[in-house]
Coordinates of C-alpha atoms in Angstrom, one line a residue:
Chain Y
M1 CA -43.3 40.3 -48.9
A2 CA -41.3 42.6 -51.7
Q3 CA -38.7 41.4 -54.5
M4 CA -35.1 40.0 -53.2
T5 CA -32.5 38.5 -54.3
E6 CA -30.9 35.6 -53.2
V7 CA -27.2 34.2 -53.6
R8 CA -25.3 31.6 -52.2
F9 CA -21.9 30.5 -52.3
H10 CA -20.6 26.9 -52.4
G11 CA -17.0 26.8 -51.9
R12 CA -14.2 25.0 -49.5
G13 CA -12.8 26.6 -46.7
G14 CA -10.0 28.6 -48.1
Q15 CA -11.4 29.5 -51.3
G16 CA -12.9 32.3 -50.4
A17 CA -16.8 32.2 -50.6
K18 CA -16.7 34.6 -47.2
T19 CA -15.1 36.6 -48.7
A20 CA -16.8 36.5 -52.0
G21 CA -19.9 37.3 -50.8
Y22 CA -19.0 40.5 -48.7
I23 CA -17.5 42.2 -51.7
L24 CA -20.9 41.1 -53.5
A25 CA -22.5 42.8 -50.8
V26 CA -20.4 46.2 -50.9
A27 CA -21.0 46.7 -54.5
A28 CA -24.7 45.9 -54.6
A29 CA -24.6 48.6 -51.1
E30 CA -22.7 51.2 -53.1
E31 CA -25.5 50.4 -55.7
G32 CA -27.9 51.2 -53.4
W33 CA -29.4 48.1 -52.3
N34 CA -30.3 46.6 -49.0
I35 CA -28.2 43.8 -48.4
N36 CA -27.0 41.0 -46.3
A37 CA -24.2 38.5 -46.3
F38 CA -22.9 35.6 -43.9
P39 CA -21.0 32.4 -44.2
E40 CA -22.7 29.0 -42.8
Y41 CA -19.9 27.2 -41.1
G42 CA -19.9 23.9 -39.6
A43 CA -16.5 23.8 -37.9
E44 CA -14.2 26.2 -39.7
R45 CA -11.0 23.8 -41.6
R46 CA -9.5 24.4 -45.1
G47 CA -10.7 22.4 -47.5
A48 CA -14.4 21.4 -45.6
P49 CA -17.3 22.3 -47.9
M50 CA -19.3 25.4 -46.4
K51 CA -21.7 28.1 -47.7
S52 CA -22.1 31.4 -48.0
Y53 CA -25.1 33.6 -48.6
V54 CA -26.1 36.9 -49.7
R55 CA -29.7 38.7 -49.7
I56 CA -30.0 42.2 -52.1
S57 CA -33.3 43.8 -52.1
K58 CA -34.1 47.8 -52.0
D59 CA -36.1 47.0 -48.6
P60 CA -34.5 46.0 -45.2
I61 CA -33.6 43.0 -44.6
R62 CA -34.6 41.3 -41.5
L63 CA -34.8 37.1 -42.5
R64 CA -31.1 35.7 -41.1
S65 CA -31.5 31.8 -42.1
G66 CA -29.9 29.9 -45.1
V67 CA -31.2 31.0 -48.3
R68 CA -33.1 28.0 -49.8
H69 CA -34.4 29.3 -52.9
P70 CA -31.5 31.1 -54.3
N71 CA -31.6 33.1 -57.3
V72 CA -28.2 32.7 -58.1
V73 CA -26.1 30.1 -57.3
V74 CA -22.2 30.0 -57.2
V75 CA -19.8 26.9 -57.0
L76 CA -16.2 28.1 -56.3
D77 CA -15.2 23.8 -57.1
D78 CA -16.6 21.8 -59.3
T79 CA -15.2 18.5 -57.1
L80 CA -17.9 19.6 -54.5
L81 CA -21.1 18.5 -57.3
A82 CA -19.7 15.3 -56.0
T83 CA -21.1 15.8 -52.6
E84 CA -22.7 18.9 -52.5
H85 CA -26.4 19.6 -53.6
V86 CA -25.9 22.7 -55.7
T87 CA -28.5 23.0 -57.2
D88 CA -31.4 22.6 -54.8
G89 CA -33.9 25.2 -54.5
M90 CA -33.1 26.7 -57.6
E91 CA -36.3 27.4 -60.0
P92 CA -36.0 26.4 -63.6
G93 CA -33.8 29.4 -65.3
A94 CA -32.2 30.6 -61.6
V95 CA -28.4 30.5 -62.9
L96 CA -25.5 28.6 -61.7
V97 CA -22.1 29.9 -62.4
I98 CA -19.2 27.2 -62.3
N99 CA -15.7 27.3 -61.9
T100 CA -14.8 24.4 -63.9
D101 CA -12.6 23.2 -67.3
Q102 CA -15.4 21.2 -68.1
S103 CA -18.4 22.3 -70.4
V104 CA -21.8 23.1 -69.8
E105 CA -23.0 19.9 -71.1
Q106 CA -20.7 18.1 -68.9
I107 CA -22.0 19.8 -66.2
R108 CA -25.2 19.6 -66.6
E109 CA -25.5 16.0 -66.9
Q110 CA -23.8 16.1 -63.1
L111 CA -26.8 18.3 -62.2
A112 CA -30.1 17.1 -59.6
S113 CA -31.4 20.3 -61.5
P114 CA -30.2 19.8 -65.1
D115 CA -33.1 22.9 -66.3
V116 CA -31.2 25.7 -64.3
N117 CA -29.3 28.3 -66.5
V118 CA -25.7 27.2 -66.2
F119 CA -22.2 29.2 -66.9
V120 CA -18.7 28.0 -66.7
V121 CA -15.6 29.2 -66.5
D122 CA -12.1 28.5 -65.5
A123 CA -11.8 30.8 -62.9
T124 CA -8.6 28.7 -61.1
Q125 CA -6.3 29.1 -64.2
I126 CA -7.8 33.0 -64.8
A127 CA -7.0 33.6 -61.0
R128 CA -3.4 31.6 -61.4
D129 CA -2.5 34.0 -64.7
T130 CA -3.4 37.0 -62.7
I131 CA -3.2 36.6 -59.2
G132 CA -0.5 34.2 -59.5
R133 CA -2.6 31.8 -56.7
P134 CA -5.5 29.8 -57.6
I135 CA -8.0 31.7 -55.4
P136 CA -10.9 31.4 -57.6
N137 CA -13.3 33.9 -55.5
T138 CA -12.4 36.9 -57.4
P139 CA -13.0 36.0 -60.9
M140 CA -16.1 34.3 -60.4
L141 CA -18.0 37.4 -59.2
G142 CA -16.6 38.7 -62.5
A143 CA -18.2 35.7 -63.8
M144 CA -21.1 36.2 -62.2
A145 CA -21.7 39.9 -62.9
K146 CA -22.1 38.8 -66.7
A147 CA -24.1 36.0 -65.7
A148 CA -26.5 36.6 -63.6
D149 CA -26.5 40.6 -64.0
L150 CA -26.9 42.0 -60.3
V151 CA -24.2 44.3 -60.0
E152 CA -21.9 46.4 -62.0
L153 CA -18.5 45.3 -62.9
D154 CA -16.8 48.6 -61.9
S155 CA -19.2 48.4 -58.4
L156 CA -17.0 44.9 -57.5
K157 CA -13.8 46.4 -58.4
R158 CA -15.0 49.2 -56.2
A159 CA -15.9 46.7 -53.3
V160 CA -12.8 44.5 -54.0
D161 CA -10.6 47.8 -53.2
E162 CA -13.0 48.4 -50.2
R163 CA -12.6 44.9 -48.8
L164 CA -9.5 44.1 -49.7
G165 CA -7.5 47.8 -49.6
G166 CA -6.1 47.5 -46.6
K167 CA -4.9 44.1 -46.7
L168 CA -3.5 43.9 -50.4
S169 CA -0.9 45.9 -52.3
Q170 CA -2.1 48.2 -54.7
A171 CA 0.0 45.6 -57.4
A172 CA -1.9 42.5 -55.7
I173 CA -5.6 44.5 -56.1
E174 CA -5.0 45.7 -59.8
S175 CA -4.3 41.9 -60.2
N176 CA -7.7 41.4 -58.7
Y177 CA -9.3 44.0 -60.9
A178 CA -7.9 42.2 -64.1
A179 CA -9.2 38.5 -62.9
L180 CA -12.4 40.0 -62.5
Q181 CA -12.7 41.3 -66.3
R182 CA -11.3 38.6 -67.4
A183 CA -13.9 36.2 -66.2
Y184 CA -16.4 38.7 -67.0
E185 CA -15.6 38.6 -70.7
E186 CA -14.2 34.6 -70.4
V187 CA -17.6 33.0 -68.9
H188 CA -20.5 31.3 -71.5
S189 CA -23.1 29.4 -71.1
Chain V
M1 CA -23.2 62.7 -38.9
G2 CA -23.1 59.4 -39.1
K3 CA -21.2 57.0 -42.5
R4 CA -23.2 54.2 -43.3
V5 CA -21.1 51.5 -43.9
A6 CA -21.1 47.9 -44.4
L7 CA -19.4 45.8 -41.7
E8 CA -19.8 42.6 -39.7
G9 CA -21.1 42.4 -36.2
N10 CA -17.6 41.7 -34.7
E11 CA -16.0 44.6 -36.4
A12 CA -18.6 47.0 -35.3
V13 CA -18.5 46.0 -31.7
A14 CA -15.0 46.2 -32.3
E15 CA -14.8 49.8 -34.1
A16 CA -17.2 50.7 -31.4
M17 CA -14.7 49.7 -28.4
R18 CA -12.3 52.2 -30.6
Q19 CA -14.2 54.9 -30.5
I20 CA -15.0 54.5 -26.9
N21 CA -11.0 54.5 -26.6
P22 CA -11.2 52.7 -23.2
D23 CA -8.5 52.8 -20.6
V24 CA -8.0 48.7 -20.0
V25 CA -9.1 45.5 -21.6
A26 CA -8.2 42.7 -20.7
A27 CA -9.7 39.8 -22.5
Y28 CA -9.0 36.0 -23.8
P29 CA -10.2 35.2 -27.2
I30 CA -12.8 32.3 -28.0
T31 CA -15.2 31.9 -31.3
P32 CA -17.3 33.6 -32.3
S33 CA -16.4 36.5 -30.8
T34 CA -12.5 36.4 -31.4
E35 CA -12.8 39.2 -34.6
I36 CA -14.0 41.7 -31.8
V37 CA -10.7 41.3 -30.0
Q38 CA -8.1 40.5 -32.2
N39 CA -9.5 43.8 -34.5
F40 CA -9.1 45.6 -31.1
A41 CA -5.6 44.6 -30.6
Q42 CA -4.7 45.9 -33.8
F43 CA -6.1 49.0 -32.9
V44 CA -3.7 48.4 -29.7
S45 CA -0.7 47.7 -31.8
D46 CA -1.5 51.1 -34.7
G47 CA -1.6 53.2 -31.7
Q48 CA -5.3 53.9 -32.9
V49 CA -6.3 53.8 -28.8
D50 CA -4.8 55.0 -25.7
T51 CA -5.9 51.5 -24.0
N52 CA -4.1 49.1 -21.5
F53 CA -4.3 45.8 -23.5
V54 CA -3.7 43.0 -21.2
A55 CA -3.1 39.5 -22.7
V56 CA -3.9 36.8 -20.1
E57 CA -4.2 33.0 -20.3
S58 CA -7.9 32.3 -19.3
E59 CA -11.2 34.3 -19.3
H60 CA -11.4 33.7 -15.0
S61 CA -7.6 35.8 -15.2
A62 CA -9.1 38.5 -18.0
M63 CA -11.9 38.9 -15.6
S64 CA -9.9 39.3 -12.7
A65 CA -7.8 41.7 -14.9
C66 CA -10.4 43.5 -15.6
L67 CA -12.2 43.9 -12.5
A68 CA -8.8 45.4 -10.4
A69 CA -8.8 48.0 -13.5
A70 CA -11.8 48.6 -12.4
V71 CA -11.4 49.4 -9.1
A72 CA -8.2 51.1 -9.6
G73 CA -10.8 53.4 -11.6
G74 CA -10.3 53.1 -15.5
R75 CA -13.2 52.5 -18.0
V76 CA -12.9 48.9 -18.4
M77 CA -14.3 46.7 -21.6
N78 CA -13.9 42.9 -22.5
A79 CA -15.7 40.3 -25.0
T80 CA -16.3 36.6 -25.0
S81 CA -19.0 34.1 -25.5
A82 CA -20.4 30.8 -24.0
N83 CA -17.2 28.5 -22.2
G84 CA -14.9 32.2 -22.1
L85 CA -18.2 33.1 -20.5
A86 CA -18.5 30.1 -17.8
L87 CA -14.9 30.6 -16.4
M88 CA -16.1 34.1 -15.9
W89 CA -18.2 33.3 -13.0
E90 CA -16.9 33.4 -9.9
I91 CA -15.5 37.3 -10.9
L92 CA -19.0 38.6 -12.7
Y93 CA -20.7 38.3 -9.0
I94 CA -17.6 40.1 -7.7
V95 CA -17.5 42.6 -10.2
S96 CA -21.2 43.4 -9.5
S97 CA -21.3 43.4 -5.6
M98 CA -18.3 46.0 -5.8
R99 CA -20.1 48.1 -8.3
Q100 CA -18.1 48.0 -10.8
P101 CA -19.5 49.0 -14.4
V102 CA -17.1 47.4 -16.5
I103 CA -18.7 46.2 -20.5
L104 CA -18.9 43.1 -21.8
T105 CA -19.4 42.1 -24.8
V106 CA -21.4 38.5 -25.0
V107 CA -21.5 37.3 -28.5
N108 CA -23.8 34.3 -27.5
R109 CA -23.1 30.9 -28.3
A110 CA -24.1 27.5 -27.0
L111 CA -22.5 26.1 -24.0
S112 CA -20.9 22.6 -24.0
G113 CA -21.4 19.2 -24.3
N114 CA -21.7 18.6 -26.8
I115 CA -19.3 21.1 -28.4
N116 CA -21.1 23.9 -30.5
I117 CA -19.6 26.6 -31.4
H118 CA -23.2 28.3 -32.8
C119 CA -25.9 30.5 -31.7
D120 CA -28.4 30.3 -28.4
H121 CA -28.4 32.1 -25.6
S122 CA -27.9 29.6 -23.0
D123 CA -24.2 31.4 -22.1
S124 CA -26.1 34.9 -21.3
M125 CA -28.9 33.0 -19.7
G126 CA -27.0 30.9 -17.0
A127 CA -25.1 34.7 -16.1
R128 CA -29.0 36.0 -15.3
D129 CA -28.5 36.2 -11.6
T130 CA -25.1 37.4 -11.8
G131 CA -26.4 41.2 -11.2
W132 CA -25.3 42.1 -14.6
V133 CA -27.5 44.6 -16.6
Q134 CA -27.9 42.4 -19.8
I135 CA -29.1 43.8 -23.2
F136 CA -29.8 42.1 -26.7
A137 CA -29.0 43.0 -30.0
E138 CA -31.3 42.4 -33.2
D139 CA -29.1 43.4 -35.9
V140 CA -25.5 44.9 -36.4
Q141 CA -26.2 48.3 -36.0
E142 CA -28.3 48.1 -32.6
A143 CA -24.4 45.8 -31.3
Y144 CA -22.9 48.9 -32.2
D145 CA -25.6 51.4 -30.8
N146 CA -25.8 49.2 -28.1
L147 CA -22.0 49.0 -26.6
L148 CA -22.3 53.0 -27.0
Q149 CA -24.9 52.7 -24.2
A150 CA -24.1 50.0 -22.7
V151 CA -21.0 52.2 -21.2
A152 CA -23.3 55.1 -20.1
I153 CA -26.0 53.3 -18.4
G154 CA -23.3 51.0 -16.4
E155 CA -21.5 54.8 -15.7
S156 CA -24.5 56.6 -14.1
M157 CA -23.9 57.5 -11.0
D158 CA -27.0 56.1 -9.4
V159 CA -26.5 53.0 -11.2
R160 CA -22.6 51.8 -11.1
L161 CA -23.0 48.2 -12.5
P162 CA -21.5 45.7 -15.1
V163 CA -23.3 45.4 -18.3
M164 CA -23.2 42.6 -20.9
S165 CA -24.0 43.5 -24.5
C166 CA -25.3 40.7 -26.0
L167 CA -25.7 39.6 -29.7
D168 CA -26.1 36.3 -31.6
G169 CA -23.1 34.4 -32.4
F170 CA -22.2 34.0 -36.6
L171 CA -26.7 35.4 -36.8
L172 CA -24.8 38.8 -35.8
S173 CA -21.4 38.6 -34.9
H174 CA -20.5 37.1 -38.9
S175 CA -23.4 38.9 -40.6
Y176 CA -22.4 42.0 -42.8
E177 CA -24.7 44.4 -42.8
L178 CA -25.2 48.4 -43.4
L179 CA -25.2 50.3 -40.5
E180 CA -24.5 54.0 -39.5
V181 CA -20.9 54.2 -37.5
E182 CA -21.5 57.7 -35.7
S183 CA -18.1 60.2 -36.3
D184 CA -15.3 59.6 -33.4
E185 CA -15.5 63.1 -32.1
A186 CA -19.8 62.4 -31.7
V187 CA -19.7 59.4 -30.1
R188 CA -17.1 60.6 -27.6
E189 CA -18.7 63.7 -26.3
W190 CA -21.8 61.0 -26.2
V191 CA -20.2 58.7 -24.0
G192 CA -18.1 61.8 -21.9
P193 CA -15.0 61.3 -19.9
Y194 CA -15.2 58.0 -17.3
K195 CA -16.0 59.5 -13.9
P196 CA -14.5 57.1 -11.9
L197 CA -16.4 56.5 -8.2
N198 CA -14.0 55.5 -4.9
P199 CA -10.9 54.8 -7.1
M200 CA -8.5 52.8 -5.1
L201 CA -5.9 54.7 -6.8
D202 CA -6.6 57.7 -4.9
I203 CA -4.8 57.4 -2.1
S204 CA -5.3 60.1 -0.4
D205 CA -9.0 58.6 0.6
P206 CA -8.1 54.9 1.5
K207 CA -10.6 52.3 0.8
T208 CA -11.4 48.6 1.3
F209 CA -13.0 46.3 -1.2
G210 CA -13.8 43.4 -0.8
P211 CA -13.4 42.4 3.0
L212 CA -14.9 39.5 4.8
D213 CA -18.6 40.7 5.4
L214 CA -20.3 37.3 7.2
Y215 CA -24.1 37.9 9.4
D216 CA -23.8 40.8 10.5
Y217 CA -23.8 42.7 7.7
Y218 CA -23.8 40.8 4.5
F219 CA -27.4 41.2 4.3
E220 CA -27.5 44.7 4.0
H221 CA -24.5 45.0 1.5
K222 CA -26.6 42.5 -0.5
R223 CA -30.0 44.1 0.3
S224 CA -28.1 47.7 -0.8
Q225 CA -27.2 46.7 -4.0
L226 CA -30.5 44.9 -5.1
D227 CA -31.2 48.9 -4.8
A228 CA -28.9 49.5 -8.0
Y229 CA -31.7 47.9 -10.5
P230 CA -34.9 50.4 -10.2
P231 CA -32.1 53.3 -11.6
A232 CA -30.4 51.0 -14.1
K233 CA -34.3 50.5 -15.7
E234 CA -34.4 54.3 -15.7
A235 CA -31.1 54.6 -17.0
I236 CA -31.4 52.6 -20.0
I237 CA -34.8 54.5 -20.7
A238 CA -32.8 57.7 -20.0
E239 CA -30.1 56.9 -21.9
G240 CA -32.0 55.1 -24.5
K241 CA -33.6 58.6 -25.3
R242 CA -30.5 60.7 -25.2
F243 CA -29.2 58.4 -27.8
G244 CA -32.3 58.9 -30.0
E245 CA -31.6 62.8 -29.7
A246 CA -28.1 62.6 -30.7
F247 CA -28.1 59.8 -33.7
G248 CA -32.2 59.7 -34.0
R249 CA -32.4 56.3 -33.2
E250 CA -34.1 55.8 -30.0
Y251 CA -34.2 53.0 -28.0
G252 CA -36.0 51.7 -24.7
L253 CA -36.4 48.4 -22.5
L254 CA -39.0 47.0 -24.8
E255 CA -39.6 47.3 -28.6
E256 CA -43.3 46.9 -29.5
F257 CA -44.3 45.9 -33.5
M258 CA -47.9 46.0 -34.1
T259 CA -48.8 45.2 -30.3
E260 CA -51.7 47.6 -29.6
D261 CA -54.7 46.2 -31.2
A262 CA -53.1 42.8 -31.6
D263 CA -54.5 39.2 -30.4
F264 CA -51.1 36.9 -30.9
V265 CA -48.1 38.4 -30.1
M266 CA -45.1 36.8 -29.8
V267 CA -42.3 37.7 -27.5
A268 CA -38.5 36.8 -28.1
L269 CA -35.0 38.2 -27.5
G270 CA -32.2 38.9 -30.4
S271 CA -31.9 38.7 -33.5
T272 CA -34.7 35.9 -34.7
C273 CA -37.2 39.5 -33.8
G274 CA -35.8 40.2 -37.5
A275 CA -37.5 37.2 -39.2
I276 CA -40.7 37.4 -36.4
R277 CA -41.4 41.4 -38.0
D278 CA -41.6 39.8 -41.4
V279 CA -43.9 37.3 -40.6
V280 CA -45.6 39.6 -38.4
Q281 CA -46.1 42.1 -41.4
G282 CA -47.4 39.0 -43.2
L283 CA -49.9 38.1 -40.7
R284 CA -51.4 41.4 -40.4
D285 CA -51.6 41.7 -44.4
N286 CA -54.0 38.5 -44.2
G287 CA -56.0 40.3 -41.5
V288 CA -54.6 38.3 -38.3
K289 CA -54.0 40.8 -35.5
A290 CA -50.1 39.8 -34.7
G291 CA -47.6 41.4 -32.8
L292 CA -43.8 41.2 -31.9
L293 CA -43.1 41.9 -28.3
K294 CA -39.0 42.4 -28.6
V295 CA -37.2 41.9 -24.9
R296 CA -34.0 44.5 -25.3
A297 CA -32.7 44.5 -21.6
F298 CA -33.2 40.9 -20.0
R299 CA -31.1 42.1 -16.6
P300 CA -33.4 44.4 -14.9
F301 CA -36.0 42.7 -16.1
P302 CA -38.7 45.0 -17.6
A303 CA -41.6 42.7 -15.8
E304 CA -44.2 46.0 -15.6
E305 CA -44.0 47.0 -18.7
I306 CA -43.9 43.5 -20.2
A307 CA -47.4 43.0 -18.6
A308 CA -48.8 46.2 -19.7
A309 CA -47.7 45.9 -23.3
L310 CA -49.2 42.4 -23.0
Q311 CA -52.6 43.7 -21.8
G312 CA -54.6 43.9 -25.1
A313 CA -53.2 39.9 -26.1
S314 CA -55.9 37.0 -26.0
A315 CA -52.4 34.6 -26.3
V316 CA -48.6 35.3 -26.0
A317 CA -46.1 32.6 -27.6
V318 CA -42.8 33.0 -25.5
L319 CA -39.4 31.8 -27.9
D320 CA -36.8 30.9 -25.3
R321 CA -33.5 30.4 -26.8
S322 CA -32.2 28.4 -24.4
A323 CA -33.1 25.5 -22.0
S324 CA -33.4 26.0 -18.3
Y325 CA -32.9 22.3 -17.5
G326 CA -34.9 20.9 -14.7
A327 CA -37.3 24.3 -14.6
H328 CA -41.5 23.6 -16.0
A329 CA -40.2 26.1 -19.3
G330 CA -37.6 28.3 -20.8
P331 CA -36.4 31.4 -18.8
L332 CA -38.0 34.3 -20.4
Y333 CA -41.1 32.3 -20.5
A334 CA -40.9 31.5 -16.4
E335 CA -40.1 35.3 -16.2
V336 CA -42.8 36.7 -18.5
T337 CA -45.6 34.4 -17.5
S338 CA -44.8 35.5 -13.5
A339 CA -44.6 39.0 -15.0
L340 CA -48.1 39.2 -16.0
Y341 CA -49.0 36.9 -12.9
S342 CA -47.5 39.0 -10.2
Y343 CA -49.4 42.3 -12.1
G344 CA -52.8 40.4 -12.6
K345 CA -52.6 39.7 -16.3
Q346 CA -54.4 36.4 -17.4
V347 CA -53.5 35.0 -20.9
P348 CA -52.9 31.7 -22.5
T349 CA -49.1 31.7 -23.1
N350 CA -47.7 29.2 -25.0
N351 CA -43.4 28.5 -24.9
Y352 CA -41.2 27.6 -27.6
I353 CA -37.6 25.9 -27.1
Y354 CA -36.6 26.6 -30.6
G355 CA -33.4 27.3 -32.2
L356 CA -30.5 25.5 -30.1
G357 CA -26.8 25.2 -30.7
G358 CA -27.3 27.3 -34.4
R359 CA -30.5 25.4 -35.5
E360 CA -32.3 27.8 -38.0
I361 CA -35.0 29.3 -37.2
L362 CA -37.5 29.6 -40.7
P363 CA -40.4 31.8 -41.0
D364 CA -42.1 28.5 -41.5
D365 CA -41.7 27.3 -38.0
L366 CA -42.8 30.7 -36.6
E367 CA -46.2 30.8 -38.8
Q368 CA -46.7 27.3 -37.2
A369 CA -46.4 29.0 -33.5
F370 CA -48.7 32.1 -34.6
G371 CA -51.5 29.3 -36.0
D372 CA -51.2 27.8 -32.5
L373 CA -52.0 30.9 -30.8
Q374 CA -55.1 31.3 -32.6
K375 CA -56.0 27.5 -31.8
V376 CA -55.3 28.4 -28.3
A377 CA -57.1 31.7 -28.6
E378 CA -60.6 30.3 -29.0
S379 CA -59.9 27.1 -26.5
G380 CA -58.1 29.2 -23.9
Q381 CA -55.9 26.9 -23.0
P382 CA -52.4 26.2 -23.5
A383 CA -52.3 22.8 -25.8
E384 CA -48.8 22.3 -24.2
P385 CA -46.8 25.0 -21.9
V386 CA -43.4 23.9 -23.8
S387 CA -42.7 22.8 -27.1
F388 CA -40.2 22.9 -29.8
L389 CA -39.6 24.9 -33.2
G390 CA -37.5 23.3 -35.9
L391 CA -37.1 20.1 -33.8
R392 CA -36.7 16.6 -35.4
E393 CA -38.8 14.6 -32.9

């Protein structure tokens, strides 16, 4: 089978993991890739752990089971480390981006596979400052763009506009751009 | 020319409904088909369609309102899942008996109990004898394309039957994919205006619908209903071809993937066919002659065509995403093996029940089933007629 990039988002219901997956997929599609994005629900409820998946490939994507061996994992909430096995299936050196105010070392101590490539960013604070609400999904996409180099920041901005443009005001879209940009600059390993 | 866009399965279905612009939609939303009705209600509210949207208090009422609107002479659509479809039961039979081409999107979901919102085919399979045409989609593009074709198939003048356009719950309904969405003008031209047949509201020519029909004529009427299904099969082929001519994507009753010289063929419905293609390709790369036979139309059942497609196989696996309680095997297996028997083909055939209530099917599971077929072909006998994939035992 041809090369495919697989991304897994871990979040809580209401944090926007599903929307983040869709925005990443639109951005990748804009750059000419085949895409597939889907959420994994238990029963849908706010605050409960959930996952969403994105596959990006030059070839048509036909597999519809959940991502087992992610190249990139994005964690929207560091309290998930206590209950979710976020590094499951990751190879050494695979990219993990986490929303946290803790250090890379502090996060690494809590991981089952400490040999993954850990990136941290305080996306909740960035979201509060830019969007005005603690919704970490768009800043985490900005951070991921820097850490994993899957898609360009500009593609993500266009995807935010395409996916959320009908629902949000122009000012809200602009604040999401600012969140993307700031997280892109602040994320570090 | 169509536009290549990324949409969720439910969004794509709602978009097709917007383009078709039906006269009446009467619906009661249910997971995982909720967004179809929700998005369509938005189109109505925004004035993007001329549809009379009837909000009802149950699925039984939804299908009753659809039936009434269709008999009155309108083009009618609806969407549902699982327990919603079950609550329509009584009316499903009446719609097909009265030969009304109501179009229903079924987003496949497990039936209770226990309560489960995820995909299997028990809802559609339970409705397989209701007289509705049933077509299954493999991906979001097909869900969109199938709904447009469902209208043309059901409304064919020698068919006039209701159609269920089925797509896998969550796996397709909530899957975000790239697809070609055709222009509104092209879709409206392809689908064409609705041509009512014997509309009740034509009061210059009064008719009776749904009368008492006892042992003197009921049997003859049921016999004449049976005559609608061979033309329905022809209409699925003809409209699939006409769709291909207009939009470049042709469809039929079945789709054969590498079956021509295949020793081992897997038969399946719906989105799992995608993963099977990858597995078949992988086996082919290793010199194993594997193939996939995708059943697109389950009703009318293409028995003769399936028997012909499996003519060269030395072992067959039939995958069922539902159980038929009390039967000796799953519903697709029972029909495929019956087709093989009826058309004189003897081949060892395994049945695999998988994916109930949304249980994932993995490439490893499918490879294991193909591995079984290689053993079966050597021994000439199915090891166990029915087994399970992805089950903890």
